[in-house]
Every structure is written in C-alpha cells, then in structure tokens.
Coordinates of C-alpha atoms in Angstrom, one line a residue:
M1 CA -44.3 25.7 -15.0
R2 CA -41.2 24.0 -13.8
R3 CA -41.5 20.3 -12.9
W4 CA -40.5 19.3 -9.4
W5 CA -37.6 17.2 -10.7
A6 CA -36.3 20.2 -12.6
I7 CA -36.2 22.5 -9.7
E8 CA -32.7 23.8 -9.0
N9 CA -31.2 25.6 -6.1
D10 CA -31.7 29.3 -6.7
G11 CA -29.5 30.3 -3.8
S12 CA -25.7 30.0 -3.3
P13 CA -24.3 26.7 -4.7
Q14 CA -23.5 23.9 -2.2
P15 CA -19.8 22.9 -2.2
N16 CA -20.5 19.3 -1.6
V17 CA -22.8 18.9 -4.6
L18 CA -21.2 17.6 -7.8
G19 CA -21.8 19.6 -10.9
S20 CA -23.7 18.1 -13.8
G21 CA -20.5 17.5 -15.8
S22 CA -18.5 15.9 -13.0
F23 CA -19.1 12.3 -14.1
R24 CA -18.9 13.2 -17.8
V25 CA -15.1 13.6 -17.4
L26 CA -14.8 9.9 -17.4
S27 CA -16.0 8.5 -20.7
L28 CA -17.9 5.3 -21.3
Q29 CA -14.6 3.9 -22.6
F30 CA -12.9 4.5 -19.2
W31 CA -15.8 2.8 -17.4
A32 CA -15.5 -0.2 -19.7
M33 CA -11.8 -0.4 -18.9
A34 CA -12.5 0.0 -15.2
I35 CA -14.9 -3.0 -15.3
A36 CA -12.4 -5.0 -17.3
T37 CA -9.7 -4.1 -14.8
G38 CA -11.9 -5.4 -12.0
V39 CA -12.3 -8.7 -13.8
G40 CA -8.5 -9.0 -14.4
A41 CA -7.7 -8.1 -10.8
G42 CA -10.3 -10.6 -9.5
L43 CA -9.0 -13.5 -11.6
G44 CA -5.4 -12.6 -11.1
G45 CA -5.8 -12.3 -7.3
G46 CA -7.7 -15.6 -7.1
L47 CA -5.1 -17.5 -9.1
L48 CA -2.2 -16.0 -7.0
M49 CA -3.9 -17.1 -3.8
R50 CA -4.3 -20.6 -5.2
L51 CA -0.6 -20.6 -6.0
L52 CA 0.2 -19.4 -2.5
R53 CA -1.8 -22.2 -1.0
A54 CA -0.1 -24.8 -3.3
V55 CA 3.4 -23.6 -2.4
Q56 CA 2.6 -23.7 1.3
H57 CA 1.3 -27.2 1.2
A58 CA 4.2 -28.4 -0.9
A59 CA 6.8 -26.8 1.4
W60 CA 5.4 -27.4 4.9
P61 CA 4.0 -30.5 6.6
Y62 CA 0.3 -29.6 6.8
R63 CA -2.1 -31.7 8.9
A64 CA -5.8 -31.7 8.8
G65 CA -7.1 -28.3 10.0
D66 CA -3.7 -26.7 10.2
N67 CA -3.0 -23.1 9.4
F68 CA 0.4 -21.9 8.1
L69 CA 1.8 -21.3 11.6
A70 CA 0.8 -24.7 12.8
A71 CA 2.4 -26.3 9.7
V72 CA 5.7 -24.5 10.4
Q73 CA 5.6 -25.6 14.0
H74 CA 5.3 -29.2 12.9
A75 CA 8.4 -28.9 10.6
S76 CA 11.8 -30.0 11.8
P77 CA 14.6 -27.4 12.3
T78 CA 16.4 -28.7 9.2
R79 CA 13.3 -28.4 7.1
I80 CA 12.7 -24.8 8.3
L81 CA 16.2 -23.8 7.5
L82 CA 16.2 -25.4 4.0
V83 CA 12.7 -24.1 3.0
V84 CA 13.4 -20.5 4.1
T85 CA 16.9 -20.5 2.6
G86 CA 15.2 -21.8 -0.6
A87 CA 13.0 -18.7 -0.6
G88 CA 16.1 -16.6 -0.5
C89 CA 17.4 -18.5 -3.6
V90 CA 14.2 -17.8 -5.5
A91 CA 14.2 -14.1 -4.5
G92 CA 17.9 -13.8 -5.5
I93 CA 17.5 -15.5 -8.9
S94 CA 14.4 -13.4 -9.7
R95 CA 16.1 -10.1 -8.8
F96 CA 19.3 -11.1 -10.7
I97 CA 17.2 -11.8 -13.8
L98 CA 15.5 -8.4 -13.5
R99 CA 18.6 -6.4 -12.9
Q100 CA 20.5 -8.1 -15.7
G101 CA 17.8 -7.2 -18.2
I102 CA 17.2 -10.8 -19.3
L103 CA 13.5 -9.9 -19.5
H104 CA 12.3 -6.8 -21.2
Q105 CA 12.9 -3.8 -18.9
G106 CA 11.0 -0.6 -18.6
S107 CA 8.8 1.2 -16.2
G108 CA 7.5 -1.3 -13.7
H109 CA 10.3 -3.8 -13.2
G110 CA 11.1 -2.4 -9.8
G111 CA 10.2 0.3 -7.3
E112 CA 7.2 1.1 -5.2
L113 CA 3.9 0.9 -7.0
A114 CA 3.0 4.5 -5.9
Q115 CA 6.1 5.7 -7.7
K116 CA 4.9 4.0 -10.8
I117 CA 1.5 5.6 -10.6
W118 CA 2.8 9.1 -10.1
F119 CA 6.1 9.2 -12.0
S120 CA 5.4 6.7 -14.8
N121 CA 1.7 7.5 -15.3
G122 CA 0.7 4.0 -14.1
R123 CA 2.7 2.2 -16.8
L124 CA 4.0 -1.2 -15.9
S125 CA 5.9 -3.6 -18.0
P126 CA 4.1 -7.0 -18.2
F127 CA 6.9 -9.6 -17.9
P128 CA 8.9 -8.0 -15.1
T129 CA 5.7 -7.2 -13.2
V130 CA 4.4 -10.8 -13.5
L131 CA 7.7 -12.2 -12.5
R132 CA 7.9 -10.0 -9.4
A133 CA 4.3 -10.9 -8.5
V134 CA 4.8 -14.7 -8.8
T135 CA 8.2 -14.4 -7.0
S136 CA 6.5 -12.5 -4.1
I137 CA 3.8 -15.2 -3.7
V138 CA 6.3 -18.1 -3.9
I139 CA 8.7 -16.7 -1.3
V140 CA 5.8 -15.7 1.1
G141 CA 4.6 -19.2 0.9
L142 CA 8.1 -20.4 1.7
G143 CA 8.3 -18.2 4.7
A144 CA 9.4 -14.7 3.7
S145 CA 8.3 -12.1 6.4
L146 CA 6.5 -10.0 3.8
G147 CA 2.9 -9.4 2.8
R148 CA 1.0 -11.3 0.1
E149 CA -0.9 -8.2 -1.1
A150 CA 2.0 -6.9 -3.2
A151 CA 1.3 -9.5 -5.9
P152 CA -2.4 -8.9 -6.5
K153 CA -1.8 -5.1 -6.3
Q154 CA 0.7 -5.4 -9.1
I155 CA -1.4 -7.6 -11.2
G156 CA -4.4 -5.3 -10.8
A157 CA -2.3 -2.3 -11.7
L158 CA -0.8 -4.2 -14.6
A159 CA -4.3 -5.1 -15.9
A160 CA -5.2 -1.4 -15.7
S161 CA -1.9 -0.4 -17.4
V162 CA -2.4 -2.7 -20.4
L163 CA -6.1 -1.7 -20.8
A164 CA -5.2 2.0 -20.5
Q165 CA -2.5 1.6 -23.1
W166 CA -4.9 -0.2 -25.5
A167 CA -7.6 2.4 -25.0
S168 CA -5.1 5.3 -25.3
L169 CA -6.4 7.0 -22.1
P170 CA -5.0 10.3 -21.0
N171 CA -2.3 10.2 -18.3
S172 CA -4.6 11.5 -15.6
Q173 CA -7.0 8.7 -16.3
R174 CA -4.2 6.2 -16.5
R175 CA -3.2 7.0 -12.9
L176 CA -6.7 6.7 -11.7
L177 CA -7.2 3.4 -13.4
S178 CA -3.9 2.0 -12.1
A179 CA -4.7 3.0 -8.5
C180 CA -8.2 1.5 -8.9
G181 CA -6.6 -1.7 -10.2
A182 CA -4.2 -2.0 -7.3
G183 CA -7.1 -1.4 -4.8
A184 CA -9.1 -4.0 -6.6
G185 CA -6.3 -6.5 -6.2
I186 CA -6.4 -6.0 -2.4
A187 CA -10.2 -6.1 -2.4
A188 CA -10.1 -9.5 -4.3
V189 CA -7.7 -11.4 -2.0
Y190 CA -8.9 -10.0 1.3
N191 CA -12.6 -9.9 0.4
V192 CA -12.7 -6.1 1.3
P193 CA -14.4 -4.3 -1.6
F194 CA -15.1 -1.0 0.3
G195 CA -11.7 -1.1 2.0
G196 CA -9.9 -1.8 -1.3
A197 CA -11.6 1.2 -3.0
I198 CA -10.8 3.6 -0.1
F199 CA -7.2 2.3 0.0
A200 CA -6.8 3.2 -3.6
L201 CA -8.1 6.7 -3.1
E202 CA -6.7 7.7 0.3
V203 CA -3.3 5.9 0.3
L204 CA -2.4 5.6 -3.4
L205 CA -4.0 8.7 -4.8
G206 CA -4.0 10.8 -1.6
T207 CA -7.5 12.1 -2.0
I208 CA -11.0 10.8 -1.3
S209 CA -12.7 13.0 -3.9
L210 CA -16.3 12.4 -4.8
P211 CA -15.8 12.1 -8.6
L212 CA -13.2 9.4 -8.0
V213 CA -15.2 7.3 -5.6
P214 CA -17.6 5.6 -8.2
P215 CA -14.8 4.1 -10.4
A216 CA -12.8 3.0 -7.4
L217 CA -15.9 1.3 -5.9
A218 CA -16.9 -0.3 -9.2
T219 CA -13.5 -1.8 -9.9
A220 CA -13.2 -3.2 -6.3
V221 CA -16.7 -4.6 -6.3
V222 CA -16.2 -6.4 -9.6
A223 CA -12.8 -7.8 -8.5
T224 CA -14.3 -9.1 -5.3
A225 CA -17.2 -10.7 -7.0
V226 CA -15.0 -12.4 -9.6
S227 CA -12.6 -13.6 -6.9
W228 CA -15.4 -15.6 -5.3
L229 CA -15.1 -18.0 -8.2
L230 CA -11.7 -19.1 -6.8
L231 CA -11.7 -17.9 -3.2
P232 CA -14.1 -18.4 -0.3
N233 CA -16.5 -15.5 0.7
E234 CA -15.6 -15.2 4.4
P235 CA -13.8 -12.7 6.7
T236 CA -10.0 -13.0 7.0
Y237 CA -10.1 -13.0 10.8
Q238 CA -12.6 -14.7 13.1
I239 CA -13.0 -12.8 16.4
P240 CA -15.5 -13.1 19.3
F241 CA -17.9 -10.4 20.4
Y242 CA -16.1 -7.7 22.4
S243 CA -18.0 -5.2 24.4
V244 CA -16.8 -1.7 25.2
S245 CA -15.6 -0.8 28.7
S246 CA -14.2 2.4 30.3
S247 CA -10.8 0.6 30.5
Q248 CA -10.6 0.4 26.8
M249 CA -11.6 4.0 26.3
V250 CA -9.0 5.4 28.6
W251 CA -6.4 3.0 27.2
S252 CA -7.1 4.1 23.6
A253 CA -6.5 7.7 24.5
V254 CA -3.2 6.9 26.2
A255 CA -2.0 4.3 23.7
G256 CA -2.8 6.2 20.6
P257 CA 0.1 8.6 20.7
I258 CA 2.5 5.7 21.7
I259 CA 1.3 3.7 18.7
G260 CA 1.9 6.8 16.5
M261 CA 5.5 7.1 17.6
V262 CA 6.1 3.4 16.9
A263 CA 4.6 3.9 13.5
V264 CA 7.1 6.7 12.7
F265 CA 9.9 4.4 13.7
Y266 CA 8.5 1.6 11.6
V267 CA 8.1 3.9 8.5
R268 CA 11.7 5.1 8.9
L269 CA 12.9 1.5 9.4
I270 CA 11.2 0.4 6.1
S271 CA 12.6 3.5 4.3
M272 CA 16.1 2.7 5.4
A273 CA 15.7 -1.0 4.5
D274 CA 14.5 0.0 1.0
V275 CA 17.6 2.2 0.5
M276 CA 19.9 -0.6 1.6
K277 CA 18.8 -2.9 -1.3
S278 CA 21.9 -4.6 -2.6
G279 CA 23.5 -3.8 -5.8
R280 CA 23.9 -6.0 -8.9
L281 CA 26.9 -7.9 -7.5
F282 CA 25.0 -8.9 -4.4
S283 CA 21.6 -9.7 -6.0
L284 CA 22.1 -13.4 -5.3
V285 CA 24.1 -13.3 -2.1
A286 CA 22.1 -10.8 -0.1
P287 CA 18.7 -12.7 -0.2
L288 CA 20.4 -16.0 0.4
T289 CA 22.2 -14.7 3.5
V290 CA 19.2 -12.8 4.9
F291 CA 16.8 -15.7 4.5
A292 CA 19.2 -18.3 5.9
A293 CA 19.5 -16.1 9.0
L294 CA 15.7 -15.8 9.1
G295 CA 15.3 -19.5 8.9
A296 CA 17.8 -20.1 11.7
T297 CA 15.9 -17.6 13.9
A298 CA 12.5 -19.1 13.0
I299 CA 13.6 -22.4 14.5
A300 CA 13.0 -20.8 17.9
F301 CA 10.4 -18.3 16.7
P302 CA 8.3 -19.8 13.9
H303 CA 5.9 -16.9 14.3
L304 CA 8.4 -14.7 12.2
L305 CA 7.7 -16.6 9.0
G306 CA 5.0 -15.6 6.6
N307 CA 3.0 -12.4 6.4
G308 CA 1.8 -12.7 10.0
K309 CA -1.9 -13.5 9.4
D310 CA -1.9 -16.4 11.9
V311 CA -0.2 -14.2 14.5
V312 CA -2.8 -11.6 14.2
Q313 CA -5.6 -14.2 14.6
M314 CA -3.9 -15.4 17.8
M315 CA -3.6 -11.8 19.1
F316 CA -7.2 -11.1 18.3
A317 CA -8.2 -14.1 20.3
G318 CA -6.0 -13.0 23.2
Q319 CA -4.0 -16.3 23.3
P320 CA -0.2 -15.5 23.5
G321 CA 1.5 -14.6 26.7
L322 CA 3.3 -11.3 27.3
A323 CA 6.8 -12.7 27.0
L324 CA 6.2 -14.3 23.6
V325 CA 4.4 -11.2 22.4
L326 CA 7.3 -8.9 23.4
A327 CA 9.8 -11.1 21.6
I328 CA 7.8 -11.3 18.4
L329 CA 7.1 -7.5 18.6
V330 CA 10.8 -6.8 18.4
L331 CA 11.8 -9.5 15.9
K332 CA 8.9 -9.3 13.4
P333 CA 9.6 -5.8 12.1
L334 CA 13.3 -6.5 11.9
A335 CA 12.6 -9.6 9.9
T336 CA 10.4 -7.7 7.5
A337 CA 12.9 -4.9 7.1
A338 CA 15.7 -7.5 6.5
C339 CA 13.7 -9.3 3.8
L340 CA 13.0 -6.0 2.1
A341 CA 16.6 -4.8 2.3
S342 CA 17.7 -8.0 0.6
G343 CA 15.7 -7.0 -2.5
A344 CA 13.0 -9.6 -2.0
P345 CA 9.6 -8.5 -3.4
G346 CA 6.6 -8.4 -1.1
G347 CA 4.0 -6.4 0.6
L348 CA 3.8 -4.5 3.9
F349 CA 0.1 -4.5 4.6
T350 CA -0.2 -7.6 6.8
P351 CA 3.2 -7.2 8.4
T352 CA 2.2 -3.7 9.5
F353 CA -1.2 -5.0 10.7
T354 CA 0.7 -7.7 12.6
L355 CA 3.0 -5.2 14.3
G356 CA 0.0 -3.1 15.4
A357 CA -1.8 -6.2 16.8
L358 CA 1.4 -7.2 18.7
L359 CA 1.9 -3.7 20.0
G360 CA -1.7 -3.2 21.0
G361 CA -1.8 -6.6 22.7
A362 CA 1.4 -6.0 24.6
L363 CA 0.3 -2.6 25.8
G364 CA -3.1 -4.0 26.6
Q365 CA -1.7 -6.8 28.8
I366 CA 0.5 -4.4 30.7
W367 CA -2.5 -2.1 31.1
L368 CA -4.6 -5.0 32.6
F369 CA -2.2 -5.3 35.5
G370 CA -3.5 -2.0 36.8
W371 CA -7.0 -1.9 35.4
P372 CA -8.3 -5.4 34.7
G373 CA -11.6 -6.4 33.2
A374 CA -11.3 -5.8 29.4
P375 CA -10.5 -8.8 27.1
P376 CA -6.9 -8.8 25.9
G377 CA -7.8 -9.5 22.3
S378 CA -9.7 -6.2 22.0
F379 CA -6.5 -4.2 22.6
A380 CA -4.9 -6.1 19.8
I381 CA -7.7 -5.1 17.4
I382 CA -7.5 -1.5 18.4
G383 CA -3.7 -1.4 18.1
A384 CA -3.7 -3.1 14.7
C385 CA -6.1 -0.5 13.2
A386 CA -4.3 2.5 14.8
L387 CA -0.8 1.5 13.7
L388 CA -2.0 0.7 10.2
A389 CA -3.6 4.1 9.9
A390 CA -0.6 5.9 11.2
A391 CA 1.9 4.0 9.1
T392 CA -0.1 4.4 5.8
Q393 CA -1.4 7.9 6.7
G394 CA -4.8 6.5 5.8
P395 CA -7.1 6.6 8.8
V396 CA -10.4 6.1 6.9
S397 CA -9.1 3.2 4.8
A398 CA -7.5 1.6 7.9
V399 CA -10.8 1.7 9.9
V400 CA -12.8 0.4 6.9
L401 CA -10.3 -2.4 6.1
T402 CA -10.3 -3.5 9.8
L403 CA -14.1 -3.5 9.8
E404 CA -14.3 -5.7 6.7
L405 CA -11.4 -8.0 7.7
T406 CA -13.1 -8.9 11.0
R407 CA -16.8 -8.0 10.3
R408 CA -17.1 -7.5 14.0
L409 CA -15.3 -4.2 14.6
D410 CA -18.5 -2.2 15.1
T411 CA -18.7 -3.0 18.8
L412 CA -15.2 -1.4 19.3
M413 CA -15.7 1.5 16.9
V414 CA -15.4 4.3 19.4
P415 CA -12.1 3.2 21.0
V416 CA -10.7 2.3 17.6
I417 CA -11.4 5.7 16.2
L418 CA -10.1 7.3 19.4
A419 CA -6.8 5.4 19.2
T420 CA -6.5 5.9 15.5
A421 CA -7.0 9.7 15.8
G422 CA -4.2 9.9 18.4
A423 CA -1.8 7.7 16.5
V424 CA -2.3 9.5 13.1
G425 CA -2.1 12.9 14.8
V426 CA 1.2 12.2 16.4
A427 CA 2.7 10.4 13.4
R428 CA 1.9 13.3 11.1
M429 CA 3.5 15.8 13.4
I430 CA 6.8 13.8 13.4
E431 CA 6.9 12.2 9.9
S432 CA 5.0 13.4 6.9
R433 CA 5.8 10.3 4.8
S434 CA 3.6 7.2 4.8
L435 CA 4.8 3.6 4.6
Y436 CA 4.5 3.7 0.8
S437 CA 5.7 7.3 0.0
A438 CA 8.7 6.7 2.2
R439 CA 10.0 4.2 -0.4
I440 CA 10.0 6.9 -3.1
H441 CA 13.4 8.3 -2.2
L442 CA 13.6 11.0 -4.9
G443 CA 11.0 13.3 -6.4
R444 CA 8.7 15.8 -4.8
A445 CA 10.5 15.9 -1.5
A446 CA 13.9 16.5 -3.2
V447 CA 12.9 19.2 -5.7
A448 CA 10.7 21.0 -3.2
R449 CA 13.9 22.6 -1.8
L450 CA 14.8 24.0 -5.2
P451 CA 13.2 27.4 -5.9
G452 CA 11.0 27.6 -8.9
T453 CA 11.1 23.8 -9.5
V454 CA 8.5 21.1 -9.0
S455 CA 8.4 17.4 -9.6
T456 CA 6.6 15.8 -12.5
A457 CA 4.5 14.1 -9.8
A458 CA 3.4 17.4 -8.2
K459 CA -0.3 17.7 -8.0
L460 CA -2.2 20.6 -9.5
S461 CA -2.7 22.3 -6.2
E462 CA 1.0 22.0 -5.4
L463 CA 1.9 23.4 -8.9
Q464 CA -0.5 26.4 -8.5
R465 CA 0.9 27.0 -5.0
S466 CA 4.5 27.1 -6.4
L467 CA 3.5 29.6 -9.1
L468 CA 1.8 31.8 -6.5
D469 CA 4.6 31.6 -4.0
T470 CA 7.4 32.4 -6.5
G471 CA 5.4 35.0 -8.4
R472 CA 6.9 33.7 -11.7
R473 CA 5.2 33.2 -15.0
S474 CA 6.4 29.6 -15.2
V475 CA 8.1 26.9 -13.1
S476 CA 10.5 24.2 -14.2
V477 CA 9.5 20.6 -14.0
V478 CA 12.0 17.7 -13.3
D479 CA 11.5 14.0 -13.2
E480 CA 12.5 11.7 -10.3
S481 CA 16.1 11.7 -11.3
G482 CA 16.3 15.5 -11.3
T483 CA 16.4 15.8 -15.1
P484 CA 14.5 18.8 -16.6
V485 CA 11.5 17.8 -18.7
G486 CA 10.2 21.3 -19.5
E487 CA 8.2 24.1 -17.8
V488 CA 4.6 24.9 -16.9
T489 CA 3.3 28.4 -17.5
R490 CA 0.8 30.2 -15.3
D491 CA -1.9 30.1 -18.1
C492 CA -1.6 26.3 -18.5
A493 CA -2.0 25.7 -14.8
V494 CA -5.0 28.0 -14.6
R495 CA -6.7 26.8 -17.8
P496 CA -6.0 23.1 -18.0
S497 CA -6.8 21.2 -21.2
P498 CA -9.4 18.4 -21.3
N499 CA -6.6 15.9 -21.5
A500 CA -5.7 16.7 -17.9
L501 CA -9.0 15.6 -16.5
P502 CA -9.8 14.5 -13.9
L503 CA -7.9 17.2 -12.2
E504 CA -7.7 15.2 -8.9
T505 CA -5.1 12.9 -10.5
A506 CA -3.4 15.4 -12.8
T507 CA 0.2 16.2 -12.2
A508 CA 2.7 18.8 -13.3
A509 CA 3.8 16.5 -16.2
D510 CA 0.3 16.9 -17.7
F511 CA 0.8 20.7 -18.0
V512 CA 4.3 20.9 -19.5
T513 CA 4.4 23.1 -22.5
A514 CA 8.1 23.2 -23.5
G515 CA 10.4 20.2 -23.1
E516 CA 14.2 20.3 -23.3
T517 CA 16.5 17.6 -24.6
G518 CA 20.1 17.0 -23.9
T519 CA 20.0 19.0 -20.7
M520 CA 22.1 18.2 -17.6
P521 CA 20.3 17.0 -14.5
I522 CA 19.6 19.7 -11.9
P523 CA 21.9 19.2 -8.9
L524 CA 19.8 17.8 -6.0
P525 CA 20.5 18.1 -2.3
A526 CA 23.2 15.7 -1.0
R527 CA 20.8 13.6 1.0
S528 CA 18.5 13.1 -2.0
R529 CA 21.4 11.9 -4.1
R530 CA 22.4 9.4 -1.6
T531 CA 19.0 7.9 -1.5
A532 CA 18.4 7.9 -5.3
P533 CA 17.4 4.5 -6.5
R534 CA 20.1 2.6 -8.5
K535 CA 19.3 2.2 -12.2
S536 CA 20.0 -0.8 -14.3
R537 CA 21.9 -0.4 -17.5

C-alpha cells in the first residue's frame, strides 16, 4: 500500500513542477560557494559604502542632518569645481594604470560585467577589479554622475569568481555564481534581497528559471544579512502614503509608451557613450576635461552631482518645481553619458532610476494642469519604476526593486504595473538591447548575421535553433572578437555532458568539440568592427 507522501501524479506531467533531480545539478560544493559568495558580497558592499561616506564627508561641507545634495549646495563654487575636477584626476589615473598594464591584466579589467559573465565565464582578475571598484566609489563620492552599485556588483562577482576558481566549478556554474554574486552586491548596499536576486536572474542571466531561483535568493539574503553589520537596515527612500486615483490610472496608460521611447533613447545614448571611451593617449585628458565641465555646470545645477539618490527622494516627495525638473531631466542623462564616455567607472542603476523619477514627475505635473487631484510624487514613483524596467528589459526585477527600495509601493502597484507594461512593450518593439547588453558591442548581435556561426555566448536554445534553421550537422563558434574557437555538432547540442549543467546558463562555448588554433578572425560586418572594444597590448 502506497503511503500518502509517496503518491505521484499518474496523469500527464505538470510542466511547472521540477523533477526530482533538478536541484541535484548543483552540488553541495556549489551551495557552499554560494553562501561564501554572499558573505563576501555583504562584507565588501558594506565596506565600500563606508568608504563612500568617508569620501563624501571629507570632500564636502556636511552639516548636521545634511544629505549629499545639501552638502554640495553649501559648498562654494570654487570648491565644487576643484572637488569634481579632482574626481576626473582620480578616474584618469586609474584608467591609465589599467590600460598601461601596470597591474596584472586579464579578463575583468574592463568592460561590462554582463560581458564578463557570458564571454569570460564569470572570470574576473582581482587587482584590476578591486581598483575599478574603489575608483568608482571614490569618484561617485566626489561628484561623478554615476551609480554606486557598480562597485559592490564587481566585488560580489569577484568573490564568486575566486571561489569558483578555487572549487574548480564548471563554466555553467561559474556564470551562475558570478551573476548571483553581482546581485548579492546590489542586495547588500540597497537592502533589497529579493530585488537583488531577481536582478541577477532576469537582467544578468536573462531567465527567471525555477532551478536558478534558490541559489540567487540564498546568496542575496546572506549578503543582505551580513551587510547589516556595517549598514543600517532601512529603506533607501522614505515616501508618504499615496492612494490610487483614476487620474493616476489614466496617466499610467498614457505615459507608459512615452517612458518606453525615452528609455530607448537613453539606452542608445549610453551605448554611444560607451563606444566613445577615449584611447590610451587620452586616458588622463578625457576624464579631467569632462569632470571639469561637469563641475562648472554643477555650480548652477548641483543636482547633477552624485548618483541622484537625493534627487529621487525630492521627486518622490513632490518638492521640485516644473522648471527645475525639466532642466535636470535634460542635463542629468547627458552628465551620466559624458562621465561614462570619459572612461570613468561607475554604475547606471540609480542614474536610470533618477531619470525615470524626473520624467514621471515632469509628465505628472503637466498632467495635473488638466486633471488635478493626484499627488505629484506618485507620478515620479511610477515613472522611475517604468523607465528602469524598460531600460534594463527587466520588468519583474524593476517592480520588486522599487517595492523594496520604498517599502510603500503596494498602494500604487496597479498603476505601476500598467505603466511598466506599456513602457517595456514599446521599448522592446524599438530596441531589443537593454541598458547592460547595449554595452557589449561585439558578440552575439554581430555573428548572428553570419550563416552557420554563433557566438561563444549563445545560449543552448539559440544554438539548437541555429542548427535547426541551417540544417547543418555542426555550426562554427567564434568569440567576441570574431576569432573561431571551434564547432558544435548536432549530437553535442542534443546530448549535453554533465559539465554543461545547469543548462539555463550553458552557452555554445560549453559544447565546442573541436578547436582551431592559428586561424584568422572571421570578417564581421562593418558596423560591428567600428564598435569593437579596444584592446590593451
């Protein structure tokens, strides 16, 4: 007689039920490395935020109860110009050191983190990564118009990279652990454990697959708990209670597509700025020039400095007037793109959130002239979430992050989701790239136009689709520079080896059966060659 706990479904299998071996793909060794990665990300993130606070208080004239924006507003014009120009000096020296190879070079000394996860199997070099992270924190504290999350993301991914190397994990598990480490870094510094985990899955890995959720959650939760040893356990933004009205509902339906089009422009602006990074001869000059111009502009508009956290808080409270909001709305993304084009390291999460809050607030204030009654700050919250979702192509993670950052979003959940759906839908119709994938200028998008060829970063589904579409027994695999690395046969793609598990993070590089050496790079389309990242000697 079968026990009640042993009864199995005798009918057709349910597609949303995991098989008994789904979690066995990840060994106990992987889980131990995931927990250790969470500890490293939590401690690293906490220390970096302590460093940011120390730099801000040393550079700007803080008074009791001041936030960063208030401290900048208390500074004299000369001090603003000198401090921000000093940030350019720090960024230039750091980039010059990295490009000259004074420190050990290798995978991880530059480039977007998503590129390192997919093209380098999550491998990051310790010394360049730490230098970039510390530089990012220092220049943000000095006024760079970039996000602070890039540093903890890199440190979390670096912890995962070192642990994966020590444990000799397969490449597929390396990618998963590195993405979880990066998400844990965000979770630690913003106190968003669920949002950090979903960000790692949806934005960095491109899939919210059930077998990947437990390790992402475990890493983010551990990192957040550890960060409480150094950071306060409180929401990032303090907002009042906002009720839902019919005005907000109609506005969300109308504003969503507009926000999506602005997100497309912003993604393309950031991609262009990333391409324009100066060469070796201008590694020192470009940051100095850009930051000096930023400091001069910030004398009149101090809101441009920093990652924009205090501007978002003001928008959520509905404080700034329309004229000031419109001015910052135009200048803030230009300032962020200029800092990025100069080669300064930094994140884009909070600047993107700031742009969304400004856009939502501006559209909301204009809307209130014709349909008054709703609080202006509510429009800023809805706009911030919608633009973040459209720019990162991560609607679920954007909603979860906004909910955890404010801890009061539940009252506006319906208009938020309505605007987010409209923004993401329009953005995906116009631009398939996200804010992060747009900074990978070579790889899958370039080789997709070459018949019978896939990138090393192509996922298993993309690899199988290429084999089916071409009808060939094998396809060629090239790296991000267009150099052939081998081929994948149909049998290998259909019958993957255990080393390729979990398949959700497996790429074409894991199925290569025959490599070639001394081969010439495959010629890529002209546009891709122009946007290829420069390599250091």
